[in-house]
Short mmCIF file of C-alpha atoms in Angstrom, two decimals:
data_model
loop_
_atom_site.label_atom_id
_atom_site.label_comp_id
_atom_site.label_asym_id
_atom_site.label_seq_id
_atom_site.Cartn_x
_atom_site.Cartn_y
_atom_site.Cartn_z
CA MET A 598 -27.66 12.68 -16.25
CA SER A 599 -27.35 16.42 -15.70
CA GLU A 600 -24.08 18.06 -14.76
CA SER A 601 -25.50 18.89 -11.34
CA SER A 602 -26.45 15.24 -10.76
CA VAL A 603 -22.97 14.11 -11.81
CA ASP A 604 -21.42 16.65 -9.42
CA THR A 605 -23.62 15.45 -6.56
CA LEU A 606 -22.82 11.82 -7.32
CA SER A 607 -19.10 12.63 -7.55
CA VAL A 608 -19.06 14.39 -4.19
CA ALA A 609 -21.01 11.55 -2.54
CA LEU A 610 -18.66 8.94 -4.03
CA PHE A 611 -15.48 10.66 -2.89
CA SER A 612 -16.93 11.47 0.52
CA GLU A 613 -17.67 7.77 1.05
CA MET A 614 -14.24 6.75 -0.27
CA PHE A 615 -12.41 9.21 2.00
CA MET A 616 -14.39 8.19 5.07
CA ALA A 617 -13.95 4.47 4.30
CA ASP A 618 -10.21 5.06 3.79
CA GLN A 619 -9.90 6.88 7.11
CA LEU A 620 -11.87 4.24 9.02
CA ALA A 621 -10.01 1.36 7.38
CA ARG A 622 -6.61 2.90 8.12
CA ASN A 623 -7.58 3.51 11.72
CA ARG A 624 -8.96 0.00 12.26
CA LEU A 625 -6.14 -1.81 10.46
CA SER A 626 -3.42 0.27 12.16
CA LYS A 627 -4.73 -0.85 15.55
CA ALA A 628 -4.65 -4.51 14.46
CA LEU A 629 -1.08 -4.48 13.12
CA PRO A 630 1.67 -6.03 15.26
CA LYS A 631 3.21 -3.70 17.84
CA GLY A 632 5.57 -1.19 16.27
CA MET A 633 4.36 -1.73 12.70
CA GLU A 634 2.78 1.16 10.87
CA LEU A 635 0.48 0.87 7.88
CA SER A 636 3.19 2.36 5.66
CA HIS A 637 5.63 -0.33 6.82
CA PHE A 638 3.13 -3.09 6.08
CA SER A 639 2.36 -1.61 2.66
CA VAL A 640 6.03 -1.56 1.63
CA LEU A 641 6.68 -5.07 3.00
CA ASN A 642 3.58 -6.40 1.25
CA HIS A 643 4.62 -4.76 -2.03
CA LEU A 644 8.16 -6.18 -1.84
CA ALA A 645 6.86 -9.63 -0.86
CA ARG A 646 4.44 -9.73 -3.80
CA LEU A 647 7.04 -8.55 -6.33
CA ASN A 648 9.83 -10.70 -4.91
CA GLU A 649 12.48 -8.53 -6.59
CA GLU A 650 14.74 -5.62 -5.74
CA LYS A 651 13.44 -2.08 -6.09
CA SER A 652 15.15 1.26 -5.70
CA PRO A 653 13.83 3.71 -3.11
CA ALA A 654 12.83 6.00 -6.00
CA GLN A 655 10.82 3.21 -7.64
CA LEU A 656 9.08 2.51 -4.34
CA ALA A 657 8.33 6.20 -3.80
CA LYS A 658 6.80 6.38 -7.26
CA ALA A 659 4.75 3.21 -6.72
CA PHE A 660 3.31 4.60 -3.47
CA HIS A 661 2.96 8.19 -4.74
CA VAL A 662 5.04 9.60 -1.88
CA THR A 663 8.17 11.74 -1.81
CA ARG A 664 11.58 10.12 -1.85
CA GLY A 665 12.17 11.57 1.61
CA ALA A 666 9.04 9.92 2.98
CA MET A 667 10.03 6.59 1.44
CA THR A 668 13.59 6.91 2.75
CA ASN A 669 12.20 7.47 6.25
CA THR A 670 9.99 4.37 6.00
CA LEU A 671 12.84 2.27 4.57
CA ASN A 672 15.22 3.41 7.32
CA LYS A 673 12.73 2.26 9.96
CA LEU A 674 12.24 -1.06 8.18
CA GLU A 675 16.00 -1.55 7.85
CA TRP A 676 16.50 -0.74 11.55
CA ALA A 677 13.88 -3.40 12.39
CA GLY A 678 15.70 -5.88 10.12
CA HIS A 679 12.73 -6.17 7.76
CA VAL A 680 14.53 -5.03 4.59
CA HIS A 681 18.03 -5.22 3.20
CA ILE A 682 19.34 -2.10 1.47
CA ARG A 683 22.41 -2.46 -0.70
CA PRO A 684 24.29 -0.05 -2.96
CA ASP A 685 23.94 -0.31 -6.73
CA TRP A 686 27.28 -1.73 -7.81
CA ASP A 687 27.09 0.20 -11.11
CA ASP A 688 26.04 3.56 -9.63
CA ALA A 689 27.08 4.16 -6.01
CA ARG A 690 24.50 6.96 -5.68
CA ARG A 691 21.64 4.47 -6.04
CA LYS A 692 20.45 1.74 -3.70
CA PHE A 693 18.32 -1.36 -3.95
CA VAL A 694 15.85 -2.70 -1.40
CA THR A 695 14.73 -6.29 -0.81
CA ILE A 696 12.54 -7.83 1.84
CA SER A 697 14.40 -9.91 4.44
CA PRO A 698 13.19 -13.19 5.95
CA SER A 699 12.31 -11.19 9.08
CA GLY A 700 10.36 -8.75 6.93
CA ARG A 701 8.48 -11.58 5.25
CA ALA A 702 7.59 -12.99 8.68
CA ALA A 703 6.47 -9.54 9.90
CA ARG A 704 4.36 -9.08 6.78
CA ASP A 705 2.79 -12.52 7.26
CA ALA A 706 2.02 -11.71 10.92
CA ALA A 707 0.41 -8.44 9.87
CA LEU A 708 -1.64 -10.19 7.18
CA HIS A 709 -2.75 -12.73 9.78
CA ALA A 710 -3.89 -9.86 12.04
CA ILE A 711 -5.79 -7.83 9.43
CA THR A 712 -7.25 -10.56 7.20
CA PRO A 713 -10.09 -11.45 9.62
CA ILE A 714 -11.14 -7.78 9.77
CA ILE A 715 -11.25 -7.42 6.00
CA GLY A 716 -12.73 -10.90 5.53
CA ASN A 717 -15.54 -10.14 7.96
CA MET A 718 -16.36 -6.99 6.01
CA VAL A 719 -16.39 -8.87 2.70
CA THR A 720 -18.64 -11.54 4.19
CA LYS A 721 -21.10 -8.95 5.52
CA ILE A 722 -21.20 -7.02 2.24
CA GLY A 723 -21.23 -10.16 0.11
CA THR A 724 -18.48 -11.59 -2.07
CA ASP A 725 -20.39 -11.00 -5.31
CA ARG A 726 -20.96 -7.32 -4.50
CA VAL A 727 -17.31 -6.84 -3.55
CA ARG A 728 -16.15 -8.67 -6.69
CA ASN A 729 -18.38 -6.39 -8.79
CA ALA A 730 -17.03 -3.26 -7.09
CA LEU A 731 -13.36 -4.11 -7.70
CA PRO A 732 -13.24 -3.25 -11.43
CA VAL A 733 -14.77 0.17 -10.75
CA LEU A 734 -12.35 0.90 -7.90
CA ARG A 735 -9.42 -0.37 -9.98
CA GLU A 736 -10.38 1.87 -12.91
CA MET A 737 -10.74 4.86 -10.58
CA ARG A 738 -7.28 4.17 -9.16
CA GLN A 739 -5.82 3.95 -12.68
CA LEU A 740 -7.51 7.18 -13.78
CA LEU A 741 -6.25 8.99 -10.69
CA SER A 742 -2.78 7.58 -11.24
CA ASP A 743 -2.76 8.82 -14.84
CA ILE A 744 -3.49 12.40 -13.71
CA GLU A 745 -0.07 12.77 -12.07
#
């Protein structure tokens, strides 16, 4: 494949990814429970899956956002009672975050709201096609993550 063809393919791929990302965020944000933002759901989902404490810095790194942005999201989640934030007993400058029972319930409600939307898309596209696309998308994510 010529360099020009690779460039054209690359631009088409990223254009489709960016548009799909924008449309998915818009559609899923509207389906989330009142007051929940996509960033809130993402952090709650991450903490629920890990089921262990994480520092705000670790969460910021995992989501590729600034510590300030993560602190803002965590403050909103703490205010809503969805996370518990405690000091690190060994280093008072650090904190640890865990999901609360309320946060787990909010995450489950959000999953319940968005799963039919995503499931409908998977059904229309076809489970085999989606399953075959996942390794490519996963590898792209890993390559992009390694660049930083």
